[in-house]
PDB file of C-alpha atoms and ligand atoms in Angstrom:
ATOM      1  CA  MET A 173      -9.007  -1.234  -7.353  1.00 85.00           C
ATOM      2  CA  ALA A 174      -6.757  -1.476 -10.410  1.00 94.00           C
ATOM      3  CA  SER A 175      -3.399  -3.153 -10.049  1.00 97.00           C
ATOM      4  CA  LEU A 176      -0.272  -3.062 -12.178  1.00 98.00           C
ATOM      5  CA  LEU A 177       2.447  -5.706 -12.054  1.00 98.00           C
ATOM      6  CA  ARG A 178       5.728  -4.406 -13.450  1.00 98.00           C
ATOM      7  CA  ILE A 179       8.460  -6.840 -14.493  1.00 99.00           C
ATOM      8  CA  ASP A 180      11.880  -5.338 -15.298  1.00 98.00           C
ATOM      9  CA  SER A 181      14.768  -7.299 -16.768  1.00 98.00           C
ATOM     10  CA  SER A 182      17.533  -4.980 -17.957  1.00 98.00           C
ATOM     11  CA  PRO A 183      20.614  -4.865 -15.694  1.00 98.00           C
ATOM     12  CA  ARG A 184      21.479  -1.324 -16.914  1.00 98.00           C
ATOM     13  CA  GLY A 185      19.642   0.578 -14.190  1.00 96.00           C
ATOM     14  CA  ASN A 186      18.969   4.221 -15.054  1.00 95.00           C
ATOM     15  CA  ALA A 187      20.759   3.869 -18.405  1.00 97.00           C
ATOM     16  CA  SER A 188      18.228   1.279 -19.545  1.00 98.00           C
ATOM     17  CA  VAL A 189      15.907   2.428 -22.332  1.00 98.00           C
ATOM     18  CA  SER A 190      13.320  -0.256 -21.547  1.00 98.00           C
ATOM     19  CA  ARG A 191      13.240   0.779 -17.867  1.00 98.00           C
ATOM     20  CA  ARG A 192      13.001   4.482 -18.671  1.00 98.00           C
ATOM     21  CA  LEU A 193      10.066   3.879 -21.015  1.00 98.00           C
ATOM     22  CA  GLY A 194       8.615   1.612 -18.331  1.00 98.00           C
ATOM     23  CA  ASP A 195       8.854   4.544 -15.900  1.00 98.00           C
ATOM     24  CA  THR A 196       6.921   6.737 -18.339  1.00 98.00           C
ATOM     25  CA  TYR A 197       4.200   4.093 -18.687  1.00 98.00           C
ATOM     26  CA  THR A 198       4.047   3.478 -14.914  1.00 98.00           C
ATOM     27  CA  ASP A 199       3.790   7.217 -14.131  1.00 97.00           C
ATOM     28  CA  GLY A 200       0.975   7.594 -16.665  1.00 97.00           C
ATOM     29  CA  TRP A 201      -0.775   4.477 -15.379  1.00 97.00           C
ATOM     30  CA  LYS A 202      -0.603   5.720 -11.762  1.00 96.00           C
ATOM     31  CA  ALA A 203      -1.987   9.120 -12.784  1.00 96.00           C
ATOM     32  CA  ALA A 204      -4.879   7.401 -14.583  1.00 96.00           C
ATOM     33  CA  HIS A 205      -5.643   4.993 -11.707  1.00 94.00           C
ATOM     34  CA  SER A 206      -5.635   6.841  -8.412  1.00 90.00           C
ATOM     35  CA  GLY A 207      -5.586   4.643  -5.315  1.00 88.00           C
ATOM     36  CA  SER A 208      -4.250   1.744  -7.368  1.00 91.00           C
ATOM     37  CA  THR A 209      -1.384  -0.595  -6.524  1.00 95.00           C
ATOM     38  CA  VAL A 210       1.866  -1.171  -8.377  1.00 97.00           C
ATOM     39  CA  THR A 211       3.912  -4.297  -7.661  1.00 98.00           C
ATOM     40  CA  THR A 212       7.412  -4.486  -9.121  1.00 98.00           C
ATOM     41  CA  ARG A 213       9.563  -7.552  -9.667  1.00 98.00           C
ATOM     42  CA  ASP A 214      13.058  -6.627 -10.731  1.00 98.00           C
ATOM     43  CA  LEU A 215      14.504  -9.720 -12.370  1.00 98.00           C
ATOM     44  CA  ALA A 216      17.929  -8.189 -13.015  1.00 98.00           C
ATOM     45  CA  PHE A 217      18.604  -7.483  -9.360  1.00 97.00           C
ATOM     46  CA  GLN A 218      16.492 -10.282  -7.828  1.00 96.00           C
ATOM     47  CA  GLN A 219      17.319 -13.079 -10.248  1.00 98.00           C
ATOM     48  CA  PRO A 220      14.945 -16.043 -10.396  1.00 98.00           C
ATOM     49  CA  THR A 221      16.299 -19.567 -10.014  1.00 98.00           C
ATOM     50  CA  TYR A 222      16.118 -21.980 -12.944  1.00 98.00           C
ATOM     51  CA  VAL A 223      13.703 -24.854 -13.236  1.00 98.00           C
ATOM     52  CA  ASP A 224      15.448 -27.962 -11.869  1.00 98.00           C
ATOM     53  CA  ILE A 225      14.583 -31.600 -11.138  1.00 98.00           C
ATOM     54  CA  GLN A 226      13.039 -30.750  -7.739  1.00 98.00           C
ATOM     55  CA  TRP A 227      10.789 -28.167  -9.404  1.00 98.00           C
ATOM     56  CA  ILE A 228       9.660 -30.603 -12.101  1.00 98.00           C
ATOM     57  CA  GLN A 229       8.984 -33.433  -9.643  1.00 97.00           C
ATOM     58  CA  SER A 230       7.028 -31.051  -7.404  1.00 98.00           C
ATOM     59  CA  VAL A 231       4.840 -29.756 -10.241  1.00 97.00           C
ATOM     60  CA  TYR A 232       3.889 -33.309 -11.194  1.00 95.00           C
ATOM     61  CA  THR A 233       3.174 -34.416  -7.592  1.00 96.00           C
ATOM     62  CA  PRO A 234      -0.528 -34.006  -6.704  1.00 94.00           C
ATOM     63  CA  PRO A 235      -0.968 -31.178  -4.147  1.00 91.00           C
ATOM     64  CA  ASP A 236      -2.304 -33.545  -1.457  1.00 95.00           C
ATOM     65  CA  GLN A 237       0.891 -35.640  -1.716  1.00 97.00           C
ATOM     66  CA  GLN A 238       3.384 -32.784  -1.720  1.00 96.00           C
ATOM     67  CA  THR A 239       5.992 -32.771   1.026  1.00 97.00           C
ATOM     68  CA  ASP A 240       7.472 -29.635   2.576  1.00 97.00           C
ATOM     69  CA  ALA A 241      10.426 -30.070   0.190  1.00 97.00           C
ATOM     70  CA  HIS A 242       8.065 -30.089  -2.812  1.00 97.00           C
ATOM     71  CA  LYS A 243       6.326 -26.975  -1.526  1.00 97.00           C
ATOM     72  CA  ALA A 244       9.657 -25.221  -0.946  1.00 97.00           C
ATOM     73  CA  ALA A 245      10.737 -26.045  -4.519  1.00 98.00           C
ATOM     74  CA  LEU A 246       7.608 -24.281  -5.823  1.00 98.00           C
ATOM     75  CA  LYS A 247       7.692 -21.262  -3.497  1.00 98.00           C
ATOM     76  CA  LEU A 248       9.038 -18.794  -6.056  1.00 98.00           C
ATOM     77  CA  SER A 249       6.720 -20.129  -8.745  1.00 98.00           C
ATOM     78  CA  ASP A 250       3.769 -19.729  -6.346  1.00 98.00           C
ATOM     79  CA  GLU A 251       4.785 -16.105  -5.690  1.00 98.00           C
ATOM     80  CA  ILE A 252       5.248 -15.296  -9.383  1.00 98.00           C
ATOM     81  CA  ILE A 253       1.886 -16.847 -10.317  1.00 98.00           C
ATOM     82  CA  ALA A 254       0.109 -15.054  -7.430  1.00 98.00           C
ATOM     83  CA  GLU A 255       1.526 -11.710  -8.582  1.00 98.00           C
ATOM     84  CA  VAL A 256       0.283 -12.269 -12.134  1.00 98.00           C
ATOM     85  CA  GLU A 257      -3.122 -13.468 -10.951  1.00 98.00           C
ATOM     86  CA  ALA A 258      -3.531 -10.373  -8.736  1.00 98.00           C
ATOM     87  CA  ALA A 259      -2.752  -7.919 -11.562  1.00 98.00           C
ATOM     88  CA  ASP A 260      -5.111  -6.352 -14.101  1.00 97.00           C
ATOM     89  CA  THR A 261      -2.236  -5.039 -16.195  1.00 98.00           C
ATOM     90  CA  ILE A 262       1.184  -6.627 -16.588  1.00 98.00           C
ATOM     91  CA  LEU A 263       4.013  -4.415 -17.830  1.00 98.00           C
ATOM     92  CA  ILE A 264       7.154  -6.210 -18.990  1.00 99.00           C
ATOM     93  CA  THR A 265      10.226  -4.136 -19.839  1.00 98.00           C
ATOM     94  CA  SER A 266      13.006  -5.991 -21.612  1.00 98.00           C
ATOM     95  CA  PRO A 267      16.068  -5.622 -23.804  1.00 98.00           C
ATOM     96  CA  LEU A 268      16.497  -7.714 -26.942  1.00 98.00           C
ATOM     97  CA  TYR A 269      19.433 -10.004 -26.208  1.00 98.00           C
ATOM     98  CA  ASN A 270      20.853 -12.144 -28.987  1.00 98.00           C
ATOM     99  CA  PHE A 271      17.596 -11.848 -30.915  1.00 98.00           C
ATOM    100  CA  SER A 272      15.602 -13.061 -27.921  1.00 98.00           C
ATOM    101  CA  ILE A 273      14.747 -12.213 -24.301  1.00 98.00           C
ATOM    102  CA  PRO A 274      17.279 -12.052 -21.434  1.00 98.00           C
ATOM    103  CA  ALA A 275      17.764 -15.292 -19.470  1.00 98.00           C
ATOM    104  CA  VAL A 276      16.262 -13.762 -16.315  1.00 98.00           C
ATOM    105  CA  LEU A 277      12.990 -13.075 -18.122  1.00 99.00           C
ATOM    106  CA  LYS A 278      12.931 -16.616 -19.513  1.00 99.00           C
ATOM    107  CA  ALA A 279      13.520 -17.934 -15.971  1.00 98.00           C
ATOM    108  CA  TRP A 280      10.510 -15.877 -14.749  1.00 99.00           C
ATOM    109  CA  ILE A 281       8.378 -17.321 -17.574  1.00 99.00           C
ATOM    110  CA  ASP A 282       9.479 -20.856 -16.665  1.00 98.00           C
ATOM    111  CA  HIS A 283       8.133 -20.321 -13.128  1.00 98.00           C
ATOM    112  CA  LEU A 284       4.912 -18.789 -14.431  1.00 98.00           C
ATOM    113  CA  VAL A 285       4.056 -21.427 -17.030  1.00 98.00           C
ATOM    114  CA  ARG A 286       3.039 -24.311 -14.788  1.00 97.00           C
ATOM    115  CA  ALA A 287       0.988 -27.361 -15.748  1.00 95.00           C
ATOM    116  CA  GLY A 288      -2.302 -27.542 -13.877  1.00 94.00           C
ATOM    117  CA  ARG A 289      -1.951 -24.006 -12.510  1.00 96.00           C
ATOM    118  CA  THR A 290      -1.604 -21.559 -15.382  1.00 98.00           C
ATOM    119  CA  PHE A 291      -2.353 -23.909 -18.286  1.00 98.00           C
ATOM    120  CA  ALA A 292      -3.806 -27.338 -18.959  1.00 97.00           C
ATOM    121  CA  TYR A 293      -4.407 -29.614 -21.925  1.00 95.00           C
ATOM    122  CA  VAL A 294      -8.077 -30.433 -22.403  1.00 94.00           C
ATOM    123  CA  ASN A 295      -8.740 -33.222 -24.941  1.00 94.00           C
ATOM    124  CA  GLY A 296      -5.285 -32.546 -26.363  1.00 93.00           C
ATOM    125  CA  ALA A 297      -5.863 -28.823 -26.797  1.00 94.00           C
ATOM    126  CA  PRO A 298      -3.964 -26.262 -24.742  1.00 93.00           C
ATOM    127  CA  GLN A 299      -6.107 -24.172 -22.425  1.00 97.00           C
ATOM    128  CA  GLY A 300      -4.771 -21.082 -20.703  1.00 98.00           C
ATOM    129  CA  LYS A 301      -5.969 -20.461 -17.164  1.00 98.00           C
ATOM    130  CA  VAL A 302      -4.992 -16.792 -16.789  1.00 98.00           C
ATOM    131  CA  HIS A 303      -7.784 -14.532 -17.984  1.00 97.00           C
ATOM    132  CA  GLY A 304      -8.895 -10.915 -17.897  1.00 97.00           C
ATOM    133  CA  LYS A 305      -5.384  -9.442 -18.098  1.00 98.00           C
ATOM    134  CA  LYS A 306      -3.855  -6.807 -20.294  1.00 98.00           C
ATOM    135  CA  ALA A 307      -0.120  -7.030 -21.038  1.00 98.00           C
ATOM    136  CA  VAL A 308       2.136  -4.227 -22.240  1.00 98.00           C
ATOM    137  CA  ILE A 309       5.625  -5.163 -23.405  1.00 98.00           C
ATOM    138  CA  ILE A 310       8.344  -2.567 -23.867  1.00 98.00           C
ATOM    139  CA  LEU A 311      11.241  -4.034 -25.853  1.00 98.00           C
ATOM    140  CA  ALA A 312      14.474  -2.054 -26.277  1.00 98.00           C
ATOM    141  CA  LYS A 313      16.597  -3.175 -29.215  1.00 98.00           C
ATOM    142  CA  GLY A 314      19.951  -2.019 -30.513  1.00 98.00           C
ATOM    143  CA  GLY A 315      18.876  -2.446 -34.135  1.00 98.00           C
ATOM    144  CA  ASP A 316      15.796  -1.761 -36.234  1.00 97.00           C
ATOM    145  CA  TYR A 317      13.409  -4.731 -36.414  1.00 98.00           C
ATOM    146  CA  SER A 318      10.387  -2.853 -37.775  1.00 96.00           C
ATOM    147  CA  GLU A 319       8.344  -4.565 -40.494  1.00 96.00           C
ATOM    148  CA  SER A 320      10.180  -2.827 -43.325  1.00 96.00           C
ATOM    149  CA  SER A 321      13.613  -3.763 -41.947  1.00 97.00           C
ATOM    150  CA  PRO A 322      15.633  -6.696 -43.349  1.00 97.00           C
ATOM    151  CA  MET A 323      16.236  -7.605 -39.655  1.00 97.00           C
ATOM    152  CA  HIS A 324      12.499  -8.000 -38.923  1.00 97.00           C
ATOM    153  CA  ALA A 325      12.429 -11.827 -38.867  1.00 97.00           C
ATOM    154  CA  LEU A 326      15.368 -11.984 -36.439  1.00 98.00           C
ATOM    155  CA  ASP A 327      13.367 -10.503 -33.558  1.00 98.00           C
ATOM    156  CA  ASN A 328      12.339 -13.725 -31.820  1.00 98.00           C
ATOM    157  CA  ALA A 329      11.374 -11.931 -28.608  1.00 98.00           C
ATOM    158  CA  THR A 330       8.172 -10.353 -29.948  1.00 98.00           C
ATOM    159  CA  PRO A 331       6.550 -13.508 -31.396  1.00 98.00           C
ATOM    160  CA  TYR A 332       7.755 -15.621 -28.463  1.00 98.00           C
ATOM    161  CA  LEU A 333       6.281 -13.321 -25.815  1.00 98.00           C
ATOM    162  CA  ARG A 334       2.998 -13.099 -27.732  1.00 98.00           C
ATOM    163  CA  THR A 335       2.881 -16.901 -28.026  1.00 98.00           C
ATOM    164  CA  ILE A 336       3.706 -17.755 -24.423  1.00 98.00           C
ATOM    165  CA  LEU A 337       1.338 -15.147 -22.946  1.00 98.00           C
ATOM    166  CA  GLY A 338      -1.406 -16.290 -25.329  1.00 98.00           C
ATOM    167  CA  PHE A 339      -0.765 -19.890 -24.263  1.00 98.00           C
ATOM    168  CA  LEU A 340      -1.614 -18.824 -20.697  1.00 98.00           C
ATOM    169  CA  GLY A 341      -4.769 -16.993 -21.816  1.00 98.00           C
ATOM    170  CA  ILE A 342      -3.295 -13.483 -21.916  1.00 98.00           C
ATOM    171  CA  THR A 343      -4.287 -12.383 -25.399  1.00 98.00           C
ATOM    172  CA  ASP A 344      -4.614  -8.604 -24.939  1.00 98.00           C
ATOM    173  CA  VAL A 345      -0.916  -7.885 -25.530  1.00 98.00           C
ATOM    174  CA  THR A 346       0.527  -4.626 -26.860  1.00 98.00           C
ATOM    175  CA  PHE A 347       4.174  -4.086 -27.798  1.00 98.00           C
ATOM    176  CA  LEU A 348       6.154  -0.876 -27.727  1.00 98.00           C
ATOM    177  CA  ASP A 349       9.021  -1.418 -30.177  1.00 98.00           C
ATOM    178  CA  ALA A 350      11.931   0.688 -28.911  1.00 98.00           C
ATOM    179  CA  GLY A 351      14.274  -0.311 -31.734  1.00 98.00           C
ATOM    180  CA  GLY A 352      17.372   1.578 -32.868  1.00 96.00           C
ATOM    181  CA  VAL A 353      19.052   2.268 -29.505  1.00 96.00           C
ATOM    182  CA  SER A 354      22.499   1.647 -31.044  1.00 96.00           C
ATOM    183  CA  MET A 355      21.686   3.612 -34.193  1.00 95.00           C
ATOM    184  CA  TYR A 356      20.377   7.017 -33.113  1.00 95.00           C
ATOM    185  CA  PRO A 357      23.820   8.546 -32.305  1.00 90.00           C
ATOM    186  CA  HIS A 358      24.907   7.728 -35.886  1.00 93.00           C
ATOM    187  CA  LYS A 359      21.854   9.582 -37.189  1.00 92.00           C
ATOM    188  CA  GLY A 360      22.868  12.717 -35.301  1.00 92.00           C
ATOM    189  CA  GLN A 361      20.048  12.350 -32.770  1.00 94.00           C
ATOM    190  CA  THR A 362      20.398  13.149 -29.076  1.00 95.00           C
ATOM    191  CA  GLU A 363      19.128  10.678 -26.514  1.00 94.00           C
ATOM    192  CA  GLU A 364      16.210  13.018 -25.757  1.00 95.00           C
ATOM    193  CA  GLN A 365      15.298  13.241 -29.448  1.00 97.00           C
ATOM    194  CA  PHE A 366      15.355   9.440 -29.671  1.00 97.00           C
ATOM    195  CA  LEU A 367      13.365   8.868 -26.475  1.00 98.00           C
ATOM    196  CA  GLU A 368      10.715  11.578 -26.797  1.00 98.00           C
ATOM    197  CA  PRO A 369       8.461   9.931 -29.440  1.00 98.00           C
ATOM    198  CA  LEU A 370       8.787   6.589 -27.632  1.00 98.00           C
ATOM    199  CA  GLN A 371       7.800   8.209 -24.327  1.00 98.00           C
ATOM    200  CA  GLN A 372       4.801   9.700 -26.105  1.00 98.00           C
ATOM    201  CA  LYS A 373       3.821   6.207 -27.317  1.00 98.00           C
ATOM    202  CA  ALA A 374       4.292   4.820 -23.777  1.00 98.00           C
ATOM    203  CA  ARG A 375       1.916   7.502 -22.440  1.00 98.00           C
ATOM    204  CA  GLU A 376      -0.629   6.673 -25.153  1.00 97.00           C
ATOM    205  CA  LEU A 377      -0.530   2.984 -24.259  1.00 97.00           C
ATOM    206  CA  VAL A 378      -1.972   3.744 -20.819  1.00 96.00           C
ATOM    207  CA  THR A 379      -5.339   4.547 -22.349  1.00 88.00           C
ATOM    208  CA  ALA A 380      -5.085   2.342 -25.471  1.00 79.00           C
TER     209      ALA A 380
HETATM  210  C1  FMN B 443      24.214  -9.175 -24.161  1.00 97.12           C
HETATM  211  C2  FMN B 443      23.565  -8.251 -25.162  1.00 97.12           C
HETATM  212  C3  FMN B 443      22.975  -8.776 -26.289  1.00 97.12           C
HETATM  213  C4  FMN B 443      22.359  -7.940 -27.225  1.00 97.12           C
HETATM  214  N1  FMN B 443      21.776  -8.497 -28.327  1.00 97.12           N
HETATM  215  C5  FMN B 443      21.166  -7.670 -29.215  1.00 97.12           C
HETATM  216  C6  FMN B 443      20.540  -8.212 -30.375  1.00 97.12           C
HETATM  217  O1  FMN B 443      20.504  -9.408 -30.614  1.00 97.12           O
HETATM  218  N2  FMN B 443      19.959  -7.364 -31.238  1.00 97.12           N
HETATM  219  C7  FMN B 443      19.920  -6.002 -31.023  1.00 97.12           C
HETATM  220  O2  FMN B 443      19.353  -5.273 -31.821  1.00 97.12           O
HETATM  221  N3  FMN B 443      20.494  -5.462 -29.912  1.00 97.12           N
HETATM  222  C8  FMN B 443      21.110  -6.265 -29.017  1.00 97.12           C
HETATM  223  N4  FMN B 443      21.674  -5.735 -27.899  1.00 97.12           N
HETATM  224  C9  FMN B 443      21.505  -4.273 -27.647  1.00 97.12           C
HETATM  225  C10 FMN B 443      20.350  -4.044 -26.693  1.00 97.12           C
HETATM  226  O3  FMN B 443      19.149  -4.643 -27.145  1.00 97.12           O
HETATM  227  C11 FMN B 443      20.103  -2.544 -26.508  1.00 97.12           C
HETATM  228  O4  FMN B 443      21.306  -1.947 -25.987  1.00 97.12           O
HETATM  229  C12 FMN B 443      18.948  -2.233 -25.610  1.00 97.12           C
HETATM  230  O5  FMN B 443      18.842  -0.843 -25.458  1.00 97.12           O
HETATM  231  C13 FMN B 443      19.144  -2.861 -24.217  1.00 97.12           C
HETATM  232  O6  FMN B 443      18.003  -2.585 -23.404  1.00 97.12           O
HETATM  233  P1  FMN B 443      18.124  -1.603 -22.154  1.00 97.12           P
HETATM  234  O7  FMN B 443      18.516  -0.253 -22.714  1.00 97.12           O
HETATM  235  O8  FMN B 443      16.762  -1.594 -21.565  1.00 97.12           O
HETATM  236  O9  FMN B 443      19.169  -2.160 -21.239  1.00 97.12           O
HETATM  237  C14 FMN B 443      22.315  -6.547 -26.982  1.00 97.12           C
HETATM  238  C15 FMN B 443      22.918  -6.017 -25.832  1.00 97.12           C
HETATM  239  C16 FMN B 443      23.552  -6.857 -24.935  1.00 97.12           C
HETATM  240  C17 FMN B 443      24.180  -6.268 -23.703  1.00 97.12           C
END
């Protein structure tokens, strides 16, 4: 049975472009995979904790020596990793914030990227331990960061997400660039006119 893990990170609820495009993708994915499961983790409304000294000490304590306190410090990380491991497809919806990802999404990544669990170094080379996944990333951006734009190099979110997922072994990653959210009203476009072609792309990504 197919399973989709959906990670949302915008705090803007129904006004969020990344969430609305995520809804389009999720609806299409459900229609294409009957009897499948969708698990959602909403980082904006269920904010992850940050990595702290207890977390670091616990990660570097061998499992057979971990105390209850160590295990408690890794509980959220265990849950986040289990959700990713159980999914065939991982959908991440995110705004571009200050040319990067929102802090809540970075906090989720910090729980997911765990030495010995989701990656290891073998003879000095990094080896991802998460395989057989497809990732779809929907990134809403105020400006235009397409390849022909002078802003292109300032989008750090796209290369970062590709790098960190690839580091874990998730190399089948597709981006939906929802750029220009702040610009379409100045071009005389309605919200529907702006969203429609992006929703069409989100639907196409289900079978891509
Ligand atoms: C705190 C904050 C930082 C932002 N930083 C950027 C930015 O660096 N570049 C950009 O193009 N848009 C930026 N924006 C605009 C958002 O990317 C844009 O509104 C996007 O639609 C937000 O995603 P959402 O609609 O899913 O909430 C920022 C918005 C906020 C609230």
